[in-house]
mmCIF file of C-alpha atoms in Angstrom:
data_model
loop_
_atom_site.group_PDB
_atom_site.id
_atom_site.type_symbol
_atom_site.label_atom_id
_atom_site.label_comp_id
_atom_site.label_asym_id
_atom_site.label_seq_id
_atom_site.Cartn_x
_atom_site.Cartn_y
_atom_site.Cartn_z
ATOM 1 C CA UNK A 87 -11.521 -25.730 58.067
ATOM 2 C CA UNK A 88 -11.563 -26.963 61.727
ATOM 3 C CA UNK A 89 -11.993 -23.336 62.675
ATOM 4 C CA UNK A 90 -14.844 -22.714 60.536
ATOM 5 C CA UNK A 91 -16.520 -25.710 62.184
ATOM 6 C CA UNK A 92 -16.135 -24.232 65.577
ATOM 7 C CA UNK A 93 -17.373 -20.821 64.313
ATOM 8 C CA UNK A 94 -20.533 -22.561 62.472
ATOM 9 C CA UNK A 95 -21.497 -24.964 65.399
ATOM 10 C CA UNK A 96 -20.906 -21.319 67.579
ATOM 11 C CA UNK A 97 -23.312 -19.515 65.259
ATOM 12 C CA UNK A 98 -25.866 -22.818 65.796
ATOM 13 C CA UNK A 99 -25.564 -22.663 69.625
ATOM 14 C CA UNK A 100 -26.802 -18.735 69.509
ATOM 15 C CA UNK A 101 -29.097 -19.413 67.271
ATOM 16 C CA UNK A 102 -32.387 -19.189 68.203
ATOM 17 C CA UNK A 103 -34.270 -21.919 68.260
ATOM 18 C CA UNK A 104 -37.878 -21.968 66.720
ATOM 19 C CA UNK A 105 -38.880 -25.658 67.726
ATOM 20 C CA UNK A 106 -37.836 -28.650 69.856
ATOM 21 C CA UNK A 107 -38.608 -31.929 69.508
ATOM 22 C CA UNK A 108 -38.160 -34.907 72.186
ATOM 23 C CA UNK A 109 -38.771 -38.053 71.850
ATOM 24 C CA UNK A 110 -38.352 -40.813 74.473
ATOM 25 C CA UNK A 111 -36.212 -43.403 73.582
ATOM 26 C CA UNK A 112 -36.690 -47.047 75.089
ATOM 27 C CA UNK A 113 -35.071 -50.046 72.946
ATOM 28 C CA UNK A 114 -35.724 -48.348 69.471
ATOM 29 C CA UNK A 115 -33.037 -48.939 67.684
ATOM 30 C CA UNK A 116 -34.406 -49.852 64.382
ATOM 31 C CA UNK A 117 -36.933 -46.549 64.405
ATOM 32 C CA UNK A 118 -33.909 -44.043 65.410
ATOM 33 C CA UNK A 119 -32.827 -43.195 61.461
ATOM 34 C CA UNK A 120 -36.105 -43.283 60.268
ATOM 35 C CA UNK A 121 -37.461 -41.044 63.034
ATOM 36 C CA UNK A 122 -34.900 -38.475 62.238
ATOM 37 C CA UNK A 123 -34.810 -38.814 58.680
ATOM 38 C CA UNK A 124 -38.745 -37.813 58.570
ATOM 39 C CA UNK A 125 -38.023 -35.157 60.814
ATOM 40 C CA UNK A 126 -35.999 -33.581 58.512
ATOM 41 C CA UNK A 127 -37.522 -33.957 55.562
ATOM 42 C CA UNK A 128 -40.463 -32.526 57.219
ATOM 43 C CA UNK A 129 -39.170 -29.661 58.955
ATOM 44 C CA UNK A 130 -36.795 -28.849 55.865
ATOM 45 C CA UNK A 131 -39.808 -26.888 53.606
ATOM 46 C CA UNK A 132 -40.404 -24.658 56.791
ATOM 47 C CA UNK A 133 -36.639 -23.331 56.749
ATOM 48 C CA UNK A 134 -36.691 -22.633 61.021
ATOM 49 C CA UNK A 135 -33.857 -23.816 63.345
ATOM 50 C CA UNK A 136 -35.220 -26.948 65.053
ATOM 51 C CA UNK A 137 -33.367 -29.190 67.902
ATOM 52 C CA UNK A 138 -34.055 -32.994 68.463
ATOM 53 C CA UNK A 139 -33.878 -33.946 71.705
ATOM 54 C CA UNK A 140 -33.431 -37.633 72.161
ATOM 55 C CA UNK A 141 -34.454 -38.845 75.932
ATOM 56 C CA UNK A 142 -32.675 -42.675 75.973
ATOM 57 C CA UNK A 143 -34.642 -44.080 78.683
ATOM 58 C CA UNK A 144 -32.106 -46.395 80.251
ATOM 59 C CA UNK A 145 -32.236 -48.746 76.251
ATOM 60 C CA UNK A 146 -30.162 -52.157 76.367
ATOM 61 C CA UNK A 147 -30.801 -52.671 72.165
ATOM 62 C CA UNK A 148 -28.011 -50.378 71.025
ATOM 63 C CA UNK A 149 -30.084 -47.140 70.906
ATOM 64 C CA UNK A 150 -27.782 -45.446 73.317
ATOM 65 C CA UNK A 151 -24.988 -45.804 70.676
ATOM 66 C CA UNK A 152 -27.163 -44.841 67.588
ATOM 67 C CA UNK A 153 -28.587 -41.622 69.436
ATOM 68 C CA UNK A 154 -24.802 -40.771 70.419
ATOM 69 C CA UNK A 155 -24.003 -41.342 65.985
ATOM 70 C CA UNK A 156 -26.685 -39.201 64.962
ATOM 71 C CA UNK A 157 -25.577 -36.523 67.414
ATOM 72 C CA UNK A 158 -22.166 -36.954 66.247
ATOM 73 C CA UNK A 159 -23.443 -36.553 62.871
ATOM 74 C CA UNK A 160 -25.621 -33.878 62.961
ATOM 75 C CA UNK A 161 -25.386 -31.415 66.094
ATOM 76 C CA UNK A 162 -29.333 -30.410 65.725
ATOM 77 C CA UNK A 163 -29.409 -33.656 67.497
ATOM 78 C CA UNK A 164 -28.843 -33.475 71.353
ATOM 79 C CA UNK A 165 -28.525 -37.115 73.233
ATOM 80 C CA UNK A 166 -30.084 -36.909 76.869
ATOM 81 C CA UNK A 167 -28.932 -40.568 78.346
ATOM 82 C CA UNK A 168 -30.200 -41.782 81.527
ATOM 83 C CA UNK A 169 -28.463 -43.399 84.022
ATOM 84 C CA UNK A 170 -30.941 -46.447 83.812
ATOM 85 C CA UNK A 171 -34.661 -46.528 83.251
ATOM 86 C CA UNK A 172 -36.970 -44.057 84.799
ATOM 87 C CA UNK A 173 -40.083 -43.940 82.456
ATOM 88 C CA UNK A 174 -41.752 -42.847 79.712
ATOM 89 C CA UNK A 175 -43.555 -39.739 81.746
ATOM 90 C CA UNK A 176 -39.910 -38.629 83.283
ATOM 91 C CA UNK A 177 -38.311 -39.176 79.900
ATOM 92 C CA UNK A 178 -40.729 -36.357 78.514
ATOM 93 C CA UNK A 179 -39.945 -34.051 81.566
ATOM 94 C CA UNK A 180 -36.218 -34.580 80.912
ATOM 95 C CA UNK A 181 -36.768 -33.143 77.803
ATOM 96 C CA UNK A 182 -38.839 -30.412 78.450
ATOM 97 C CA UNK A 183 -35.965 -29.273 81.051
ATOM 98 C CA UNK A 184 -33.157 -29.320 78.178
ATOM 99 C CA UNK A 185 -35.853 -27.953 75.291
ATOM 100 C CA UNK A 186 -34.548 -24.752 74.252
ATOM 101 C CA UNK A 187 -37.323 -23.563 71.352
ATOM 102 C CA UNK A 188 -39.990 -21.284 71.354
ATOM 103 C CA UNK A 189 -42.234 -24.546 70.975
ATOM 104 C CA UNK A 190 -42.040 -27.846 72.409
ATOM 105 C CA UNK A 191 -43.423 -30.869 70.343
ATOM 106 C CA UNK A 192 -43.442 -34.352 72.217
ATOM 107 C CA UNK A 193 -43.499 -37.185 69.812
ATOM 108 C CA UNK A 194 -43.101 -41.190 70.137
ATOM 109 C CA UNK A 195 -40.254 -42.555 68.455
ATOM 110 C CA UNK A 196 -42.435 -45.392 67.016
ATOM 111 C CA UNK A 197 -43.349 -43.901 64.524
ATOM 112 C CA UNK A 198 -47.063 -44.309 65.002
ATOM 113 C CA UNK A 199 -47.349 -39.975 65.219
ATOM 114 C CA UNK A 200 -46.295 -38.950 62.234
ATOM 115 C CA UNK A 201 -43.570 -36.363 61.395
ATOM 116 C CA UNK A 202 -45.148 -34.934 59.380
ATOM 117 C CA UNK A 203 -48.171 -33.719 61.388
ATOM 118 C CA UNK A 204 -45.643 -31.791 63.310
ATOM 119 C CA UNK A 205 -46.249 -28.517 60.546
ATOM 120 C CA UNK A 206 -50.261 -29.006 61.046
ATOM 121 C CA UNK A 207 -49.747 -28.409 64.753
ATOM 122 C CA UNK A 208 -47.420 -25.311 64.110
ATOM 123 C CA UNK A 209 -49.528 -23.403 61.915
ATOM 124 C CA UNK A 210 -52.348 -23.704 64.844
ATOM 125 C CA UNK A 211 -49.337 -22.633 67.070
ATOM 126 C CA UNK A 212 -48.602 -19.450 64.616
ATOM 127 C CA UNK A 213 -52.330 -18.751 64.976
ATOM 128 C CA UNK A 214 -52.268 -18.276 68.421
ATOM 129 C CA UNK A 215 -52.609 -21.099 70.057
ATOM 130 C CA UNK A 216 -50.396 -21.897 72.946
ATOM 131 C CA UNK A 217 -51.281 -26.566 73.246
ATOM 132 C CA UNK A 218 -52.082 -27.972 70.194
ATOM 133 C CA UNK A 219 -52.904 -31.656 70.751
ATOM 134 C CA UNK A 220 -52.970 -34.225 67.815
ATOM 135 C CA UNK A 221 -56.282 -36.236 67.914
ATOM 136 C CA UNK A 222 -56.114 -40.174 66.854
ATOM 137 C CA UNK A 223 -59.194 -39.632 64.449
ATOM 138 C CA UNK A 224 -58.075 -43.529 63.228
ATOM 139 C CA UNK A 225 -55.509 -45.987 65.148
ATOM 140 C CA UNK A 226 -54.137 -48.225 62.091
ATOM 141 C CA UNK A 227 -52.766 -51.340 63.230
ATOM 142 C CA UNK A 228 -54.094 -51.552 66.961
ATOM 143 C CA UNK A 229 -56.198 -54.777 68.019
ATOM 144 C CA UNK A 230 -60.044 -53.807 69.313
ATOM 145 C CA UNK A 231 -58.709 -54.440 73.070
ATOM 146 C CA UNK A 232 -56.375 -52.152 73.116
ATOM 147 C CA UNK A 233 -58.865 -49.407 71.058
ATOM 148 C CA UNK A 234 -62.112 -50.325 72.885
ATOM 149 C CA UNK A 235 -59.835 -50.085 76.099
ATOM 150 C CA UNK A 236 -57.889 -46.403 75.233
ATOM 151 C CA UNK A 237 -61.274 -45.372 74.429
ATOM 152 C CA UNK A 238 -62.967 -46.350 77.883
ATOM 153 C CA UNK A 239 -59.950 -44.838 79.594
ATOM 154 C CA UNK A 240 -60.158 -41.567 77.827
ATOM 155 C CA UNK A 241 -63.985 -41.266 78.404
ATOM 156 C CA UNK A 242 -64.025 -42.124 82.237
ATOM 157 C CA UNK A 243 -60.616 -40.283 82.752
ATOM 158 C CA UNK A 244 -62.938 -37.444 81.441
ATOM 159 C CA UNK A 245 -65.852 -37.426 83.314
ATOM 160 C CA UNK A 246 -64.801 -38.017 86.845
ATOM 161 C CA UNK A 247 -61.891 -35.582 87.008
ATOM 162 C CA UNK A 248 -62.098 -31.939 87.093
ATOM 163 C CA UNK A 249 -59.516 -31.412 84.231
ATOM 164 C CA UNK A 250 -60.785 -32.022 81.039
ATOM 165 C CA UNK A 251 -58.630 -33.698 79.463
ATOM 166 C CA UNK A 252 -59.315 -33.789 75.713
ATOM 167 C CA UNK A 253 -60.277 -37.778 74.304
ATOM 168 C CA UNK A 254 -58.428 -39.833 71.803
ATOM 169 C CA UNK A 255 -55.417 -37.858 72.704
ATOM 170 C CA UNK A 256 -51.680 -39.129 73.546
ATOM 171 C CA UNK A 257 -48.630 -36.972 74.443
ATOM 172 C CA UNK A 258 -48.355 -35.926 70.526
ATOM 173 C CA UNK A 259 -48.553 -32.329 71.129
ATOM 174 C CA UNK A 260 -46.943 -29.152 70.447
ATOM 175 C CA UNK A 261 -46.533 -26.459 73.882
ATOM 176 C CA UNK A 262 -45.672 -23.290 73.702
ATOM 177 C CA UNK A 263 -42.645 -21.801 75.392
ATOM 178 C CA UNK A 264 -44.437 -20.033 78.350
ATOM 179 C CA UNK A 265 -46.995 -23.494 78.951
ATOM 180 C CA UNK A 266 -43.388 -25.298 79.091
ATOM 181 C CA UNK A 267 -41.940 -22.909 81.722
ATOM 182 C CA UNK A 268 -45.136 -23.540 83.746
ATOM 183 C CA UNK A 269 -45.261 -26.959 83.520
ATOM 184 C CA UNK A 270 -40.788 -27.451 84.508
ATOM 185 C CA UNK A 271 -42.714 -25.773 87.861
ATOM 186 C CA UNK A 272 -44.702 -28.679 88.884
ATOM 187 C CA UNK A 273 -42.506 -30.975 90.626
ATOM 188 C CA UNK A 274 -44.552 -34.078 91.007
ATOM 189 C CA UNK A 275 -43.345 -37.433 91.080
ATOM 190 C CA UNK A 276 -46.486 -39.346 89.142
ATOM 191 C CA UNK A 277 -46.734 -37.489 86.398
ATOM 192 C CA UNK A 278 -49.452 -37.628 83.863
ATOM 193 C CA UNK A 279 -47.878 -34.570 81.134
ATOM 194 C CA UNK A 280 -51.289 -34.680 79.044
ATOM 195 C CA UNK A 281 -53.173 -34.451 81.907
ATOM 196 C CA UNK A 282 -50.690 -31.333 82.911
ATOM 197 C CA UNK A 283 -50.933 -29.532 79.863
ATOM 198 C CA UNK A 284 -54.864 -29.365 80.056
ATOM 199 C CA UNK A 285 -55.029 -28.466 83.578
ATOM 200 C CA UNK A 286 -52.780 -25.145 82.900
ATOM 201 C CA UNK A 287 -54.982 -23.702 80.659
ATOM 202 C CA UNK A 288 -54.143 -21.418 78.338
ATOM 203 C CA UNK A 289 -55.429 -21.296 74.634
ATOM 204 C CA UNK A 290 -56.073 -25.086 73.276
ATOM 205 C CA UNK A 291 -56.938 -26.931 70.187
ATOM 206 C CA UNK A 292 -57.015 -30.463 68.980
ATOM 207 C CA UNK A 293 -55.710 -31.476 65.194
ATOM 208 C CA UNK A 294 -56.747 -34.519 63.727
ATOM 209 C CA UNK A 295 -54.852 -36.796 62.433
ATOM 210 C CA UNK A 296 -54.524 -40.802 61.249
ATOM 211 C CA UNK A 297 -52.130 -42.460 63.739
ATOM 212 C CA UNK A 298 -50.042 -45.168 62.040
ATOM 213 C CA UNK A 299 -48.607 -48.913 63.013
ATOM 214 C CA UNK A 300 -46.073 -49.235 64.577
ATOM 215 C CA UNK A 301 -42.428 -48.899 62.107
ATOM 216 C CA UNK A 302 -40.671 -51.528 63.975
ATOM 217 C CA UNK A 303 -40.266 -53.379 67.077
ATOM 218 C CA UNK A 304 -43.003 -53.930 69.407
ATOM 219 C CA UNK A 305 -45.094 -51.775 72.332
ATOM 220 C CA UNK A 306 -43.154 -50.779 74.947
ATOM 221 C CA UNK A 307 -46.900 -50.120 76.350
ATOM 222 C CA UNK A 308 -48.396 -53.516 77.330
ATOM 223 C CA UNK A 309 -51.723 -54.325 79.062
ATOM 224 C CA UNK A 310 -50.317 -53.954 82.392
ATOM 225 C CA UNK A 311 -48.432 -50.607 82.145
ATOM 226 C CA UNK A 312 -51.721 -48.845 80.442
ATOM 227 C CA UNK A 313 -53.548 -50.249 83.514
ATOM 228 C CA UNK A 314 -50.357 -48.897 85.426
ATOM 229 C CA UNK A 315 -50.595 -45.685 83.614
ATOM 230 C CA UNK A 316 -54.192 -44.916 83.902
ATOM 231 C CA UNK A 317 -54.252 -45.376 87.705
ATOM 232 C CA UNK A 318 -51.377 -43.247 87.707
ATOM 233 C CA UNK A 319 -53.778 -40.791 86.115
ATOM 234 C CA UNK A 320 -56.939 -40.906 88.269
ATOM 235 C CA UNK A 321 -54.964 -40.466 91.616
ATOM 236 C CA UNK A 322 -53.618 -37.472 90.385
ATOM 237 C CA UNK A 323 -56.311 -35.456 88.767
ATOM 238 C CA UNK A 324 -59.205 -36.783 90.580
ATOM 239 C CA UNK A 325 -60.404 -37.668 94.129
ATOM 240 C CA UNK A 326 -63.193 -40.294 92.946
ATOM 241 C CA UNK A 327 -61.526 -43.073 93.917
ATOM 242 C CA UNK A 328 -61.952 -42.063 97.785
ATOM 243 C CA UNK A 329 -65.774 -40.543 96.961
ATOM 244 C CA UNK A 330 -66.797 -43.791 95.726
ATOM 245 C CA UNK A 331 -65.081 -45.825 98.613
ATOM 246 C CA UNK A 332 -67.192 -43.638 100.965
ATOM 247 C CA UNK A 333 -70.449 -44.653 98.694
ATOM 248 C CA UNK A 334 -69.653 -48.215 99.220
ATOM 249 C CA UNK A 335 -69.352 -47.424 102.730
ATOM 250 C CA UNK A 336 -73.238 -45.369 103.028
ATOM 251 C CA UNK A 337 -74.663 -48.280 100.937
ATOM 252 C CA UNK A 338 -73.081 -51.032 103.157
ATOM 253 C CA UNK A 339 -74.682 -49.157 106.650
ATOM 254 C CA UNK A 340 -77.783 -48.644 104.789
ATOM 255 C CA UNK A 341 -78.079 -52.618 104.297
ATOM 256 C CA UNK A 342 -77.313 -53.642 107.216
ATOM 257 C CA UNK A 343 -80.009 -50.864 108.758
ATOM 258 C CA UNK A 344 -83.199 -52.246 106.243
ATOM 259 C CA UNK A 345 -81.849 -55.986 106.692
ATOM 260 C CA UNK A 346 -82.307 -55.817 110.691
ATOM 261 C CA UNK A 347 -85.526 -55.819 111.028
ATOM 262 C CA UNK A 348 -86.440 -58.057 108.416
ATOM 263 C CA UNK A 349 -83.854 -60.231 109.527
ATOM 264 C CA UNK A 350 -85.905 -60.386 112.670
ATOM 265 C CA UNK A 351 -88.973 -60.442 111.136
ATOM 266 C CA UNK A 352 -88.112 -63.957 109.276
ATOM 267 C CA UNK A 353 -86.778 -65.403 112.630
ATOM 268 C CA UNK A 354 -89.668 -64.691 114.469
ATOM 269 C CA UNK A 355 -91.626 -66.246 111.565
ATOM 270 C CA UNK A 356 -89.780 -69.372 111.755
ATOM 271 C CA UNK A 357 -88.064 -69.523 108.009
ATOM 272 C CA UNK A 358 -85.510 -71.718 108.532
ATOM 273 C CA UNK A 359 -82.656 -70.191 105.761
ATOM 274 C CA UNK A 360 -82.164 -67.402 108.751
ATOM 275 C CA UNK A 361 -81.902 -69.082 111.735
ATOM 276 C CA UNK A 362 -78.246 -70.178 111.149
ATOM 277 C CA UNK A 363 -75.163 -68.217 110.724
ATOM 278 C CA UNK A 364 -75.371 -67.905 106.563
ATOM 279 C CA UNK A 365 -76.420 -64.303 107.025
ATOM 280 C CA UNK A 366 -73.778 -63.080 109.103
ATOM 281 C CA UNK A 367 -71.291 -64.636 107.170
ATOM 282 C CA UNK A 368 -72.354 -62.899 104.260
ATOM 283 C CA UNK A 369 -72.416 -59.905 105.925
ATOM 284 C CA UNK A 370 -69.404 -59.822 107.328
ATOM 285 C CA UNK A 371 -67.050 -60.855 103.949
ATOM 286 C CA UNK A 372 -69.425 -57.957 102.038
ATOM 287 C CA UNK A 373 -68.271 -55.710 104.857
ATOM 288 C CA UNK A 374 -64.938 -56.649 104.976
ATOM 289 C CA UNK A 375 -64.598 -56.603 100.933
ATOM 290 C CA UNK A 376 -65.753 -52.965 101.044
ATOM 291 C CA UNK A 377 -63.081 -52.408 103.861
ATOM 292 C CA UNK A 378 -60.078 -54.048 101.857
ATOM 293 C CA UNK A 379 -61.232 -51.814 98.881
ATOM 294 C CA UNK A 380 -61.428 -48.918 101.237
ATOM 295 C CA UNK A 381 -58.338 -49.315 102.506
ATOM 296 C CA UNK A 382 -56.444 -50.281 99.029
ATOM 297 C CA UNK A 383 -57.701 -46.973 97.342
ATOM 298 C CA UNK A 384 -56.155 -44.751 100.879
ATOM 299 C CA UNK A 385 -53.174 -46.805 100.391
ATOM 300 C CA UNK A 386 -52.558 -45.275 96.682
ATOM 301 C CA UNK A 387 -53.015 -41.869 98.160
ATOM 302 C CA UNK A 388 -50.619 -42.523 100.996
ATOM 303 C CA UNK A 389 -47.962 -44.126 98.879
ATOM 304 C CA UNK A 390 -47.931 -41.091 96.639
ATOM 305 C CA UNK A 391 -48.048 -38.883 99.269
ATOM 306 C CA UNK A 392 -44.767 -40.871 100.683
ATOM 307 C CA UNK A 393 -43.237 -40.967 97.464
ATOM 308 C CA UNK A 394 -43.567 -37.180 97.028
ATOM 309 C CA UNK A 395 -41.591 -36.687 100.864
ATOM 310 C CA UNK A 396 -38.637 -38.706 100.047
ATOM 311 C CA UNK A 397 -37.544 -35.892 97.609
ATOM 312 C CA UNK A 398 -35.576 -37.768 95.133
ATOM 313 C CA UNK A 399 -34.404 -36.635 92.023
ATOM 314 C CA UNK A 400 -36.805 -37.358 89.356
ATOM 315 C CA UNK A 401 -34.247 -38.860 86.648
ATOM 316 C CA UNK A 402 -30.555 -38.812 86.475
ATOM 317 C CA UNK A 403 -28.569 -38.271 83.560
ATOM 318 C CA UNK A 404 -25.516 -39.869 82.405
ATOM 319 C CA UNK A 405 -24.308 -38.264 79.367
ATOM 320 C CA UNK A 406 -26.632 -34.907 78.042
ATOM 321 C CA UNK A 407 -25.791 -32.871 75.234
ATOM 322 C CA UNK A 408 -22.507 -30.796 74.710
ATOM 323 C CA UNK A 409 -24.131 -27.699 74.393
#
């Protein structure tokens, strides 16, 4: 028996695999057995190998021990544990790096992209297409801040970056094998992965698709990381930030060029509200506010650029899979 164990989890190991799906794990402990349990019921009718990768992002809830019993369990499964927490963004490239299938599906363990959706984007995939990206047609169970503000994000995030990265779209996707290989190339630090897989190209298409509330547990996205995460997303797809600093800058000079001689003009005539120092002080602080702004917005650039020469590792892993 024991050696017909070895000789079946040999065969598995060869076998090649059609998909692979990671999920980033961070403190979701009561969403781990559903997650998989959908998985494989939904997978089951297409009859392909599959592999879940399971990226626990540094998790203090007991999800570390219930990825390492499902592995146990089933050896489709393959735990990828971090050493402590390095992000949602690096969780995803961890598993891209230890994906082995012909196509890579990224999907949150919350529950909110559903399993099942995973077969829609495949048979796009089987037509040709090389990203299929799910589209949040509907967002059950999300309050109107956090929809009116995804769907400002999305829209400016659109317009002033040369990308175009599709709207209404998370990290729900499914990547072929060769975008994957491309995208394990790009070494950056601050990563944005939907904003990757649209600016490599290749054949696209969007799928719609209801996303649902939340299984269990709560966001690990509040206000400020989405604030966090769409600055992160700006500075690295687009250079408006520093075009509009240098706007502010033209509009300040061409202020203080009209306002001179009609400064002067209202002196000479006497109007009291400009012979004291009210005027310069307001000029100055506007001038010094676009400055500070000026400044902040290099800063960003800088501190990415210094981030990128220190060279460190992008995650660490404690414990990966066996095989």
């Amino acid at each position: 028996r024991a050696q017909t164990d070895f000789d079946s989890k040999k065969d598995h190991c060869k076998m090649k695999i059609t998909y692979s799906i990671i999920a980033p794990i961070y403190n979701e402990s009561d969403n781990l057995s559903e997650l998989y349990r959908r998985i494989c019921e939904a997978l089951q009718p297409n009859g392909e190998p599959w592999e879940l990768i399971l990226v626990d992002d540094g998790s203090t809830d007991g999800s570390t021990d219930k990825i390492r019993e499902l592995a146990q369990a089933d050896r489709r499964v393959r735990p990828v544990i971090f050493a402590r927490n390095f992000g949602h963004q690096i969780a995803i490239t961890a598993g891209w790096d230890y994906a082995r299938g012909q196509a890579v599906i990224i999907i949150d363990a919350d529950l909110q992209d559903p399993p099942e959706v995973i077969l829609e984007l495949a048979q796009k995939w089987k037509e040709g297409y090389e990203v299929v990206y799910a589209v949040r047609a509907e967002r059950a169970g999300e309050s109107w801040f956090k929809r009116f503000t995804a769907s400002l994000f999305y829209r400016i995030i659109y317009r002033i970056t040369d990308v175009k990265i599709p709207v209404d779209t998370g990290d729900f996707r499914l990547m072929d094998r060769k975008v994957v290989d491309v995208l394990k190339q790009m070494p950056e630090r601050h990563r944005f992965p939907r904003g990757m897989s649209a600016w490599v190209g290749f054949r696209q298409i969007g799928v719609n698709y209801k996303r649902a509330p939340r299984y269990a547990g709560v966001t690990k996205y509040p206000f400020r990381k989405m604030l966090k995460l769409a600055l992160n997303a700006i500075t690295s797809f687009s250079y408006f930030p520093l075009q509009v600093a240098t706007f502010f800058g033209f509009f300040s000079a061409g202020l203080a060029i009209l306002a001179i001689p009609l400064v002067i003009y209202l002196r000479m005539a006497g109007i009291p509200q400009f012979t004291g120092q009210a005027t310069t002080l307001i000029a100055v602080l506007f001038l010094g506010g676009v400055q500070l702004i000026s400044l902040g917005i290099l800063g960003e650039y800088v501190g990415r650029l210094y981030d990128e020469a220190k060279g460190r590792p992008l995650y660490i892993v404690r414990e990966g899979p066996k095989d």
